[in-house]
Coordinates of C-alpha atoms in Angstrom, one line a residue:
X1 CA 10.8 32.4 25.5
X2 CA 13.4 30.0 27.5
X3 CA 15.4 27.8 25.3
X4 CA 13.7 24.5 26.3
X5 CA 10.7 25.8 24.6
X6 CA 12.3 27.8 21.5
X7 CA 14.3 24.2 21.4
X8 CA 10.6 22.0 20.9
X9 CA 8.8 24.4 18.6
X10 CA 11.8 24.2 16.5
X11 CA 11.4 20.3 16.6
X12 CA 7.9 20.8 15.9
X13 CA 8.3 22.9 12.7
X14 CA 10.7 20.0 11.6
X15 CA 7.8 17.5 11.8
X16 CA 9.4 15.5 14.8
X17 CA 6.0 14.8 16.9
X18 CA 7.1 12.8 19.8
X19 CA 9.5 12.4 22.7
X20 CA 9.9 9.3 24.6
X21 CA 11.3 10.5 28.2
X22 CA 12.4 8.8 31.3
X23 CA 13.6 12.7 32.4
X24 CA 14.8 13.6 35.9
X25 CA 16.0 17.0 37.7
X26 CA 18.0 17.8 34.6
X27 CA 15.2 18.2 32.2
X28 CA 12.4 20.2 34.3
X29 CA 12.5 22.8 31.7
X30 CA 11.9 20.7 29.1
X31 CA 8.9 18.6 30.8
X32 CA 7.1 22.1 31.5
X33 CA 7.6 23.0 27.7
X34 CA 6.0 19.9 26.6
X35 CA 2.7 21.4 27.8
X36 CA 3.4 24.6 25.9
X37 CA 4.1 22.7 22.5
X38 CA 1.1 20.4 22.3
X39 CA 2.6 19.1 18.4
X40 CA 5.0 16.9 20.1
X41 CA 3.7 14.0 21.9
X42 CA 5.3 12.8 25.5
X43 CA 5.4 9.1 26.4
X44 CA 6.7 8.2 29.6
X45 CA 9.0 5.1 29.3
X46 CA 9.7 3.7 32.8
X47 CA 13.7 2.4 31.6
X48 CA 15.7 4.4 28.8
X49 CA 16.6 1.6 27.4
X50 CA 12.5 1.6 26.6
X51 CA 13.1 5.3 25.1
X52 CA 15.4 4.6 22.6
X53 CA 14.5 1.2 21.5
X54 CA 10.8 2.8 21.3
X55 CA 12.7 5.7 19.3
X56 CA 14.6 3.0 16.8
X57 CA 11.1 1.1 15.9
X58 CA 9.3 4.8 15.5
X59 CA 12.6 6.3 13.2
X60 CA 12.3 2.9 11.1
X61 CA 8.8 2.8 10.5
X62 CA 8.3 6.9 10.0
X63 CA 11.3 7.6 8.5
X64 CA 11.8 10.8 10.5
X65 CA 13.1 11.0 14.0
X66 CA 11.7 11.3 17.3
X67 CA 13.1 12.4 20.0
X68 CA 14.2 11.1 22.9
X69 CA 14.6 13.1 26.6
X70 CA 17.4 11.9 29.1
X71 CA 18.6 12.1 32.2
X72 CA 22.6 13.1 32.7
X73 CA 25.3 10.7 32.1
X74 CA 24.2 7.5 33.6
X75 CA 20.1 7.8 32.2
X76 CA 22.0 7.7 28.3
X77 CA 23.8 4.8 29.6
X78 CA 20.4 2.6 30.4
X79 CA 19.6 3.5 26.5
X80 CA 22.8 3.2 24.9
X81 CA 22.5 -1.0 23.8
X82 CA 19.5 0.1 21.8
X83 CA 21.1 2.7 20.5
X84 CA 23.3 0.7 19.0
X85 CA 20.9 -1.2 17.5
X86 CA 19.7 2.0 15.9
X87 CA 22.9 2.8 15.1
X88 CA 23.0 -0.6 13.2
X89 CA 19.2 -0.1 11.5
X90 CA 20.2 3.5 10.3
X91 CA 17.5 4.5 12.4
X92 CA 16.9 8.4 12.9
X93 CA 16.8 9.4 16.6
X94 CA 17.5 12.2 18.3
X95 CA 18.2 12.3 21.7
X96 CA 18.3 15.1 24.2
X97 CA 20.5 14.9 27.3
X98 CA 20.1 16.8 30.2
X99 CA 23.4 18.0 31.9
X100 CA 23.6 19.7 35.2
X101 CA 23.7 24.3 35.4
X102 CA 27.0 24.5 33.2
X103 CA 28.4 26.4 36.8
X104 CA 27.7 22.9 39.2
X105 CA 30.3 20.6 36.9
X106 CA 33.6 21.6 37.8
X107 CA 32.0 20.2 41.8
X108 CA 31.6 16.8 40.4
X109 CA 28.3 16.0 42.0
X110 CA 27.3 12.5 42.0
X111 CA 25.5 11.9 38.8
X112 CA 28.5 14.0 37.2
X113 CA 29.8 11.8 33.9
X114 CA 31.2 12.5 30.8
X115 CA 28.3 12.3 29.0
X116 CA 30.1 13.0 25.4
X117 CA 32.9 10.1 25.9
X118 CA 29.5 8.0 26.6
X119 CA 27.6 9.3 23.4
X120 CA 30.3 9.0 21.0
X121 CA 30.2 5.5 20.2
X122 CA 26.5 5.4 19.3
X123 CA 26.3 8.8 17.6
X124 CA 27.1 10.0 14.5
X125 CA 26.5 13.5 15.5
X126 CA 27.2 14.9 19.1
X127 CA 27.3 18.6 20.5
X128 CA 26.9 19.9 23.9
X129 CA 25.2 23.5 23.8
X130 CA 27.3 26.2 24.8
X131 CA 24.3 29.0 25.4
X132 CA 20.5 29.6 25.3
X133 CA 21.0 31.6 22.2
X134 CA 22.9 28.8 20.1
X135 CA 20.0 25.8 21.5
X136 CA 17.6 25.9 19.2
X137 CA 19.9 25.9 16.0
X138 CA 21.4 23.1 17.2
X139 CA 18.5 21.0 17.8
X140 CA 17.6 21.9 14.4
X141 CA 21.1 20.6 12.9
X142 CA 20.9 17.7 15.4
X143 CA 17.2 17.0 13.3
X144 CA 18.7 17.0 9.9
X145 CA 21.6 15.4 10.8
X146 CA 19.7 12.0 12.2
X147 CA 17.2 12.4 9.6
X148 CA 20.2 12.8 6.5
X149 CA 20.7 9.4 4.7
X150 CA 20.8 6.3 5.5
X151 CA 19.8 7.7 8.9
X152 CA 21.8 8.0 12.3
X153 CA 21.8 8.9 15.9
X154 CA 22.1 12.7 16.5
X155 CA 22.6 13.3 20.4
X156 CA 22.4 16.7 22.2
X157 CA 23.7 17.3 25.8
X158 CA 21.9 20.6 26.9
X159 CA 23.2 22.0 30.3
X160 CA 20.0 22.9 32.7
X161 CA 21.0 26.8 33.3
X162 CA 21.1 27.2 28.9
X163 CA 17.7 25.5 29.2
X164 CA 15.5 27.9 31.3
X165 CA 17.9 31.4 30.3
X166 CA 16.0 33.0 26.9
X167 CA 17.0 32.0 23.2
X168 CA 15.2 34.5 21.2
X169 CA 12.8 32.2 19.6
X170 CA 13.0 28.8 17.2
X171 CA 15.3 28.3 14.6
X172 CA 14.7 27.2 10.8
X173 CA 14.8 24.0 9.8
X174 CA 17.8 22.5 8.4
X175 CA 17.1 21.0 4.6
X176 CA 17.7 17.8 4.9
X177 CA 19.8 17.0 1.3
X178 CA 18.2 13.7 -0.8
X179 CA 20.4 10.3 -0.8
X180 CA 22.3 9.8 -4.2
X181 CA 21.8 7.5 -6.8
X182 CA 25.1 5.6 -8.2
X183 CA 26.4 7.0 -11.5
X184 CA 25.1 5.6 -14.6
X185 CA 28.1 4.4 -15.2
X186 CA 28.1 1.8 -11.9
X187 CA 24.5 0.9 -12.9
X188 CA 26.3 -0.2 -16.2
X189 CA 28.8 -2.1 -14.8
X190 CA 26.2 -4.0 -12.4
X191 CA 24.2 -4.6 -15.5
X192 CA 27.0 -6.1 -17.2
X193 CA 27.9 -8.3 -14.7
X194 CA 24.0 -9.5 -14.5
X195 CA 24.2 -10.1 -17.9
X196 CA 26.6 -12.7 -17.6
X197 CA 26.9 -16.2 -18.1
X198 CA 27.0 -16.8 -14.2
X199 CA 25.3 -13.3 -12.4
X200 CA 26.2 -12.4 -8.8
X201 CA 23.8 -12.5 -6.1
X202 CA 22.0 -9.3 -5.0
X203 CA 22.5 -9.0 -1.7
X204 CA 19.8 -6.6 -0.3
X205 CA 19.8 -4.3 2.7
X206 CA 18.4 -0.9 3.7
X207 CA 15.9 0.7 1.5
X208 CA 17.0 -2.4 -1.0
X209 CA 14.3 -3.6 0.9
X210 CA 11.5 -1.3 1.0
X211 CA 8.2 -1.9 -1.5
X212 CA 9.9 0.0 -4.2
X213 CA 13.4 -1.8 -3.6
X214 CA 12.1 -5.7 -3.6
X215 CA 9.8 -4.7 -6.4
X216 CA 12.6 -3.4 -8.6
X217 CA 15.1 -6.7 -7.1
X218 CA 12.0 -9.1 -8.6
X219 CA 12.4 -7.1 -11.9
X220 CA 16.3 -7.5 -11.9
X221 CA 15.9 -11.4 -11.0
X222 CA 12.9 -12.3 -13.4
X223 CA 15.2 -11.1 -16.3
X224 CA 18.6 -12.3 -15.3
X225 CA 18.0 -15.2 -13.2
X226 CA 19.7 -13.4 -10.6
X227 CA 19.5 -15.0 -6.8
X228 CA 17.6 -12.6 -4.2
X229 CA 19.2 -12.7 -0.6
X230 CA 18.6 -10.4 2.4
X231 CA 20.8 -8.9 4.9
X232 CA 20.2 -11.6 7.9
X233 CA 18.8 -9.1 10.6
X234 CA 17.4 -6.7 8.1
X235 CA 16.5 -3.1 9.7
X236 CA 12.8 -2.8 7.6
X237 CA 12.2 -5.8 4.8
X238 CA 8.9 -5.9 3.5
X239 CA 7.7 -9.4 2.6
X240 CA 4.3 -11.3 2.1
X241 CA 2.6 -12.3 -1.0
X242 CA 2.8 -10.7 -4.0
X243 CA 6.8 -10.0 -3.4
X244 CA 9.4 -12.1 -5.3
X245 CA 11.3 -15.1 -3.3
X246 CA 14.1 -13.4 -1.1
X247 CA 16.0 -16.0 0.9
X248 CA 17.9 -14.6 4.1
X249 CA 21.5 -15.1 4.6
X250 CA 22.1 -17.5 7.0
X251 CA 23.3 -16.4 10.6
X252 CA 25.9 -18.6 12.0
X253 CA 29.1 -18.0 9.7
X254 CA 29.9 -21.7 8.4
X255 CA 26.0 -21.8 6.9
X256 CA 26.3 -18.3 5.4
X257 CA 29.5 -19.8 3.7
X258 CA 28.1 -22.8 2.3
X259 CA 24.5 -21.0 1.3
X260 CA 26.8 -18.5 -1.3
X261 CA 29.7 -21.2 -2.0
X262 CA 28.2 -21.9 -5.3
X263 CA 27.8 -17.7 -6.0
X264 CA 29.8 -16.3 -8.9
X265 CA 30.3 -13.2 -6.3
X266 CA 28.1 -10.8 -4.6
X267 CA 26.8 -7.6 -6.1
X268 CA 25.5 -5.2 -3.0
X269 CA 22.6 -3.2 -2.8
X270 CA 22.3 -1.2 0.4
X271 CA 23.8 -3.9 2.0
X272 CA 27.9 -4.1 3.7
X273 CA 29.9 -6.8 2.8
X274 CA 28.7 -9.7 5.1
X275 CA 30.8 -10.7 8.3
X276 CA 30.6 -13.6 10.9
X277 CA 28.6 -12.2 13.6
X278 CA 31.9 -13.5 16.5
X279 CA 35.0 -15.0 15.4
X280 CA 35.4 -18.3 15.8
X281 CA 38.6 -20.5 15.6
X282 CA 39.4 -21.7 12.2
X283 CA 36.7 -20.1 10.6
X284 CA 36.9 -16.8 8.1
X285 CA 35.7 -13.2 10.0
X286 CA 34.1 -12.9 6.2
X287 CA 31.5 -14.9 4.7
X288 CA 32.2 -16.1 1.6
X289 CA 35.6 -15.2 1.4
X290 CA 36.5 -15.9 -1.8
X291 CA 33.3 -14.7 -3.8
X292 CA 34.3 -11.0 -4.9
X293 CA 32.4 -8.3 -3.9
X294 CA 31.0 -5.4 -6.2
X295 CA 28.4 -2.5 -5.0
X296 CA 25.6 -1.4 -7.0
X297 CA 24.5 1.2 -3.7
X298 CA 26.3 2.0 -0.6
X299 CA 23.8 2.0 2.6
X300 CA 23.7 6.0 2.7
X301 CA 22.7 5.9 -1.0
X302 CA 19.4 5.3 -2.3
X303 CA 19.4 1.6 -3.1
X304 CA 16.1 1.4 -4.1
X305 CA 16.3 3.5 -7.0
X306 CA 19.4 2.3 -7.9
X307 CA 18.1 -1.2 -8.0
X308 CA 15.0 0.8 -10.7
X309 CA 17.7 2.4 -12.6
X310 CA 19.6 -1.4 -13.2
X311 CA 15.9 -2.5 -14.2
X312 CA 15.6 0.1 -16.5
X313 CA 19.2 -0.7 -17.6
X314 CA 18.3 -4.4 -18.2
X315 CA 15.3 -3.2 -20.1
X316 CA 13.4 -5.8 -17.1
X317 CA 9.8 -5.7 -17.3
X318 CA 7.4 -6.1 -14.2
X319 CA 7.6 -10.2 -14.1
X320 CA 3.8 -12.1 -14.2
X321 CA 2.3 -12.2 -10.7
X322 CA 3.1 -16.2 -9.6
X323 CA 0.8 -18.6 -8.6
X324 CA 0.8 -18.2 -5.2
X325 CA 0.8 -21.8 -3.5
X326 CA -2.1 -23.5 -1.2
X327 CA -1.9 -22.1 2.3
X328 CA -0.1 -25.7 4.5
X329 CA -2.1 -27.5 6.4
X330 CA -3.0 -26.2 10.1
X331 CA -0.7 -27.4 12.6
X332 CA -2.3 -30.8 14.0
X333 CA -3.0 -31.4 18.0
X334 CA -0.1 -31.4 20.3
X335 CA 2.7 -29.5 22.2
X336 CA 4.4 -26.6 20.5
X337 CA 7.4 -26.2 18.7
X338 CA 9.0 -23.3 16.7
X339 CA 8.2 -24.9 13.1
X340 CA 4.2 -25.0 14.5
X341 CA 4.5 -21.4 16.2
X342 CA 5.6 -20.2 12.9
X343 CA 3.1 -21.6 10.7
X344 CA 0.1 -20.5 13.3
X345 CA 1.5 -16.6 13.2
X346 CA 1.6 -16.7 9.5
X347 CA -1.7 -18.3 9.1
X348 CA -3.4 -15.6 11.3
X349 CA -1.3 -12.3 10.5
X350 CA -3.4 -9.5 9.1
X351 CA -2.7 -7.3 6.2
X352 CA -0.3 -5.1 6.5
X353 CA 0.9 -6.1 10.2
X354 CA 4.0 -4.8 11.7
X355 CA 6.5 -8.2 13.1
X356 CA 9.0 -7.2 15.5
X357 CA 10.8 -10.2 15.6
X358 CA 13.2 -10.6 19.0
X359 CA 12.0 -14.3 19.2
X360 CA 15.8 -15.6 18.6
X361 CA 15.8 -19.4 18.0
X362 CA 12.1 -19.3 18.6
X363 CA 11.4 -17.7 15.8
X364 CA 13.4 -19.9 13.2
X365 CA 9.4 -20.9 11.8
X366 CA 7.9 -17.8 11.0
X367 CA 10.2 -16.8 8.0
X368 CA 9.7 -19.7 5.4
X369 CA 6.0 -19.9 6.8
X370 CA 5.1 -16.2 6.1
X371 CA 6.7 -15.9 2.9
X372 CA 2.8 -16.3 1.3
X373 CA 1.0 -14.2 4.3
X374 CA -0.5 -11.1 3.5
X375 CA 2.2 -8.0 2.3
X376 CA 3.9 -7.4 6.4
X377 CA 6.7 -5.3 7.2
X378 CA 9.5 -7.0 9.7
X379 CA 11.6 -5.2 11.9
X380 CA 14.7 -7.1 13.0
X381 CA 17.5 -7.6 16.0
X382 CA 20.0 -5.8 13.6
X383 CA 22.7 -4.7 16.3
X384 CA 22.7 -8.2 18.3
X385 CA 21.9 -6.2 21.4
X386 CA 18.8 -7.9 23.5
X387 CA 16.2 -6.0 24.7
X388 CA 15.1 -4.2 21.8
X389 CA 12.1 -5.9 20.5
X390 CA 9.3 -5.4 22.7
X391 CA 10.5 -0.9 23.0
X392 CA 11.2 -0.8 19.0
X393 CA 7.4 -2.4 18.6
X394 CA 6.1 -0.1 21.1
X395 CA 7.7 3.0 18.7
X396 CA 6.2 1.0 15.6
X397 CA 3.6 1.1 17.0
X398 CA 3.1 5.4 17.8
X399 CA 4.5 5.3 14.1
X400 CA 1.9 3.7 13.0
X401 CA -1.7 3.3 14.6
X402 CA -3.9 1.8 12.0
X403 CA -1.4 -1.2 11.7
X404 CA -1.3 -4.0 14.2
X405 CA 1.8 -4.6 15.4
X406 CA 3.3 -8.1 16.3
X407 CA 5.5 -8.3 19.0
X408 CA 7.1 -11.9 18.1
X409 CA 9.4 -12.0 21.6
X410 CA 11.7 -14.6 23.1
X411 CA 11.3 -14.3 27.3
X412 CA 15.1 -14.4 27.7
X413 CA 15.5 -10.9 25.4
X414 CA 11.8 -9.9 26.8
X415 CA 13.3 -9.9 30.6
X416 CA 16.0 -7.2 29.4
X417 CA 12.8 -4.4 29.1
X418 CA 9.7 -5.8 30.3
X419 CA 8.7 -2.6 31.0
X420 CA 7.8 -1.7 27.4
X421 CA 4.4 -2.8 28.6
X422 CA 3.5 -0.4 30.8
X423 CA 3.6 2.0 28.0
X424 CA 1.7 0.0 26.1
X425 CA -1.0 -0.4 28.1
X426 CA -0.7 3.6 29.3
X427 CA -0.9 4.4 25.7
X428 CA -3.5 2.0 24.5
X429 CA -1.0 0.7 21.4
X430 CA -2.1 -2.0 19.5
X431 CA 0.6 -4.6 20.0
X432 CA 0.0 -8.5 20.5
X433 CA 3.3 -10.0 22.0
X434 CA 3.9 -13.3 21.6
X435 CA 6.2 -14.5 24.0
X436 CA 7.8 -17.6 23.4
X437 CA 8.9 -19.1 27.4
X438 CA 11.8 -22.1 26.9
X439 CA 12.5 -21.0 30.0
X440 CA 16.6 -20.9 28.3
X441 CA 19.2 -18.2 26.8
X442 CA 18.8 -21.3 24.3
X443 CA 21.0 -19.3 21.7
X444 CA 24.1 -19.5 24.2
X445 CA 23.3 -23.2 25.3
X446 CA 24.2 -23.7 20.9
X447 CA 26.7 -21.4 21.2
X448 CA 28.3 -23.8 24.4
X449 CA 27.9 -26.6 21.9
X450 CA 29.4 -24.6 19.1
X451 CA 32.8 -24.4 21.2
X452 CA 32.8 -28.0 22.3
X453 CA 31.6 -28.0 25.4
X454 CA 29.5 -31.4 25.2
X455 CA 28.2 -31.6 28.6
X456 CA 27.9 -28.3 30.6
X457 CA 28.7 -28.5 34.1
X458 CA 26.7 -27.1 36.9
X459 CA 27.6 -23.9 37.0
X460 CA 27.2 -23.3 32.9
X461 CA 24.0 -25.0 33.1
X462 CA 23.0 -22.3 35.6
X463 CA 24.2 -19.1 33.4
X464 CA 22.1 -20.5 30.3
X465 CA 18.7 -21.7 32.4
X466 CA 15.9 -19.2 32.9
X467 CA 13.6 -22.0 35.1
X468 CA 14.4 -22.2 38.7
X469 CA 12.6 -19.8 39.3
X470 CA 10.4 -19.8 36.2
X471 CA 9.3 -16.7 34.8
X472 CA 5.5 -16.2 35.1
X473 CA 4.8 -14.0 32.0
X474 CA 1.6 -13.6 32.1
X475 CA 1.5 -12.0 36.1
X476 CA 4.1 -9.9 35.2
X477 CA 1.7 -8.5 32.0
X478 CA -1.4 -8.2 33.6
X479 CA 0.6 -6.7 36.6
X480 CA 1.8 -3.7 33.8
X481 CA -1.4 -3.4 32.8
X482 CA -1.7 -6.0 29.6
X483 CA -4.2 -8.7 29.3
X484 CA -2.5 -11.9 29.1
X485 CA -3.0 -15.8 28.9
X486 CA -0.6 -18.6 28.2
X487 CA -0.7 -21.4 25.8
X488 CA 1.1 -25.0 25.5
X489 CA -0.7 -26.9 23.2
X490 CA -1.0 -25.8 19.4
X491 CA -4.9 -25.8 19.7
X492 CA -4.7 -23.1 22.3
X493 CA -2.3 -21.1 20.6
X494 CA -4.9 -21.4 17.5
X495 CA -7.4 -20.1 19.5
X496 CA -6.3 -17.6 21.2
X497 CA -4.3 -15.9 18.5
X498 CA -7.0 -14.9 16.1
X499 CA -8.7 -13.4 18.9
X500 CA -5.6 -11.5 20.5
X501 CA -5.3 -9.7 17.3
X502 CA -9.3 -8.7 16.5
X503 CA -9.2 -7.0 20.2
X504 CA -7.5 -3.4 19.7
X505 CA -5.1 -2.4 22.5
X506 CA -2.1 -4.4 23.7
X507 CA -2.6 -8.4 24.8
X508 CA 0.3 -11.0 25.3
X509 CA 0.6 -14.5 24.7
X510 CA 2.9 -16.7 26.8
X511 CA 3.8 -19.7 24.6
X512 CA 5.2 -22.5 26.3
X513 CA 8.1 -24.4 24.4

């Protein structure tokens, strides 16, 4: 048995079940030994970047890693912006990284890199395999180590010749320790400090905001009056009705500031210390400066159950289910706008949908507006690197096939990896995207604003304009396989969206703005 096989079977006995590949000459060996280990599932992505944002939105959803299989140097560095993001989301991936017959580097060929000095930055854990023999135990420490709390980016770089010579069969899996609790004694000290006259904040991040981790957080608040804030691009937070009122932190710095001025500090569960996502003259790298910080749970611990062991040290009962409030009023007649958009995908999003939400300043409507939809899971933007939402839905959506997924895109982030949607459609997900067309890198036209620059001139209007030529969205989508329409009017988007999301398989809406 070669390698490349003893290498998958021992991925499959450690419950990773799928490999998103862009592969070239480099990975032959494994390609064949996909047919010969029918547990892991191959999707062809048609850009890397695809792979491991599709790897990101699977690891976040499952759990667990999956795989992803790359070609040399320069394929890793097409997927490295999403894997930062992953990096960011505690995501568990795994990627495997072709390299060329261990005896063809020293002749510096010409896709010959350094694939390590590439990897490092992104990965938590990096080894290039020094024989057949040694392959298949490190795949299998490669496993636990993404997989090991909070979750991180394991990468392998597996020279062609060690990848066809024999191994001697699969490895065991690695155990994969559990995350730790904080000592009783921290719980104490964060119960004390809730117990004050003036509590802290809870800020929440990581598994802080799972189901078990918001439920706890609406224990801790009901009995201390404690304030509820999320982590403002939150790798997982589930939200919808029947979960306490969690406000997000604020993204640009100066609002952050002012939204905890009034705070007594900031107790952290799961979640760092907040920054300002850029410096900016004159205003503090840290929000909040002068708020203290304290941590109940650091993001590789288990922040849920530390936030059950503070309820149970606060002696907090489950609160009284609220009164949830009258749905608002459907969005009258007219053009579209964020606010509207918002309040139509909230009004129409099933139970237990999936949002991927890459919709930037288009999507400023949907958070207030869903806070009341059914229970959803969001997935956000949490490494600032455009591109990931339409691959890290397309991975939610392998994760999970008996929940629609919602694809909530802007078209300036959406032109980064369009090609999500060829695997889509090849793989029959069941993604609706809703692509919200400004025809703008609107953010950076703010951000222009933001450092005084009143009046553009020609050549910054042209770096932050996305219409001459405009972007036809929904030619593009049917042209990777996707049905697709577009909407201006908030009537159309009302009708249409109900429908795009009874239909199984993917569908995209263009929504003009």
């Amino acid at each position: 048995m070669n390698a490349a096989v003893s290498m998958l079977r021992t991925a499959a006995a450690a419950e990773v079940d799928v490999c998103f590949a862009n592969p070239g000459t480099t990975e032959m060996a494994f390609v064949a030994a996909l047919d010969r280990v029918p547990a892991i599932r191959p999707v062809l992505c048609l850009f890397e970047g695809v792979c491991t944002g599709a790897a990101d939105g699977y690891g976040r959803m499952r759990g667990a890693p999956a795989l992803t299989l790359l070609h040399l140097g320069p394929g890793f560095a097409n997927g490295i912006a999403n894997l930062h993001n992953a990096r960011r989301a505690a995501s568990p991936v795994v990627n495997l990284i072709g390299d060329h017959m261990s005896w063809h580097l020293e002749h510096d060929a010409p896709l010959t890199a350094d694939i390590e000095s590439l990897a490092r930055p992104v990965s938590a854990w990096l080894r290039t395999v020094g024989s057949a023999k040694d392959a298949p135990a490190q795949i299998a420490e490669a496993i636990a180590a993404a997989g090991g709390a909070p979750g991180s980016v394991a990468t392998l770089v597996v020279p062609a010749d060690f990848q066809i010579a024999e191994s001697g069969g699969p490895a065991n899996r690695v155990s994969v320790p559990a995350p730790t609790r904080p000592e009783p004694s921290e719980v104490e000290t964060a119960a004390a400090l809730l117990r004050g006259a003036e509590p802290p904040t809870l800020l929440l991040g990581g598994t802080a905001l799972s189901a078990r981790g918001v439920a706890a957080a609406g224990r801790v608040a009901a009995a201390t009056g404690a304030r509820l804030v999320a982590e403002t691009f939150a790798s997982r937070w589930e939200r919808g009705r029947g979960t306490p009122a969690i406000e997000r932190l604020p993204y640009l710095p100066e609002q952050a500031s002012q939204f905890l001025a009034a705070e007594s500090g900031l107790l952290l569960a799961g979640a760092r210390s907040p920054v300002a996502f850029f410096g900016y003259p004159g205003v503090p790298s840290l929000i909040a400066p002068d708020r203290p910080r304290h941590a109940l749970a650091r993001p590789e611990q288990d922040a849920a159950g530390a936030l059950e062991d503070l309820a149970d040290a606060l002696d907090a009962r489950t609160p009284a289910a609220a009164d949830e409030p009258a749905a608002p009023p459907a969005p009258g007649p007219g053009p579209l706008d964020a606010l509207t958009v918002g309040r139509l995908i909230a009004a129409n999003l099933p139970e237990g949908a999936i949002v991927v939400d890459e919709a930037a300043t288009s999507g400023l409507g949907l958070y207030a507006a869903a806070t009341h939809a059914p229970p959803h899971t969001v997935l956000a933007l949490t490494g600032g690197a455009i591109g990931q939402g339409m691959p890290c839905a397309t991975g939610a959506a392998i994760a999970c096939p008996d929940r629609k997924v919602i694809s909530f895109q802007a078209d300036g982030s959406a032109a980064y990896t369009l090609q999500a949607l060829w695997t889509q459609a090849r793989e029959g997900l069941d993604i609706v995207t809703l692509l919200c067309s400004n025809r703008a890198y609107r953010i950076l036209k703010i951000e222009l604003g933001r450092a005084g620059i009143a009046e553009p001139g020609p050549a910054a209007r042209a770096l932050t304009s996305l219409d001459a030529p405009e972007i036809d969205w929904v030619k593009l989508a049917l042209g990777f396989g996707v049905p697709a329409l577009r909407v201006d009017t908030s009537e159309a988007l009302a009708r249409a969206l109900p429908r795009a999301i009874a239909e199984p398989g993917p569908r995209l809406i263009e929504i003009i703005l």
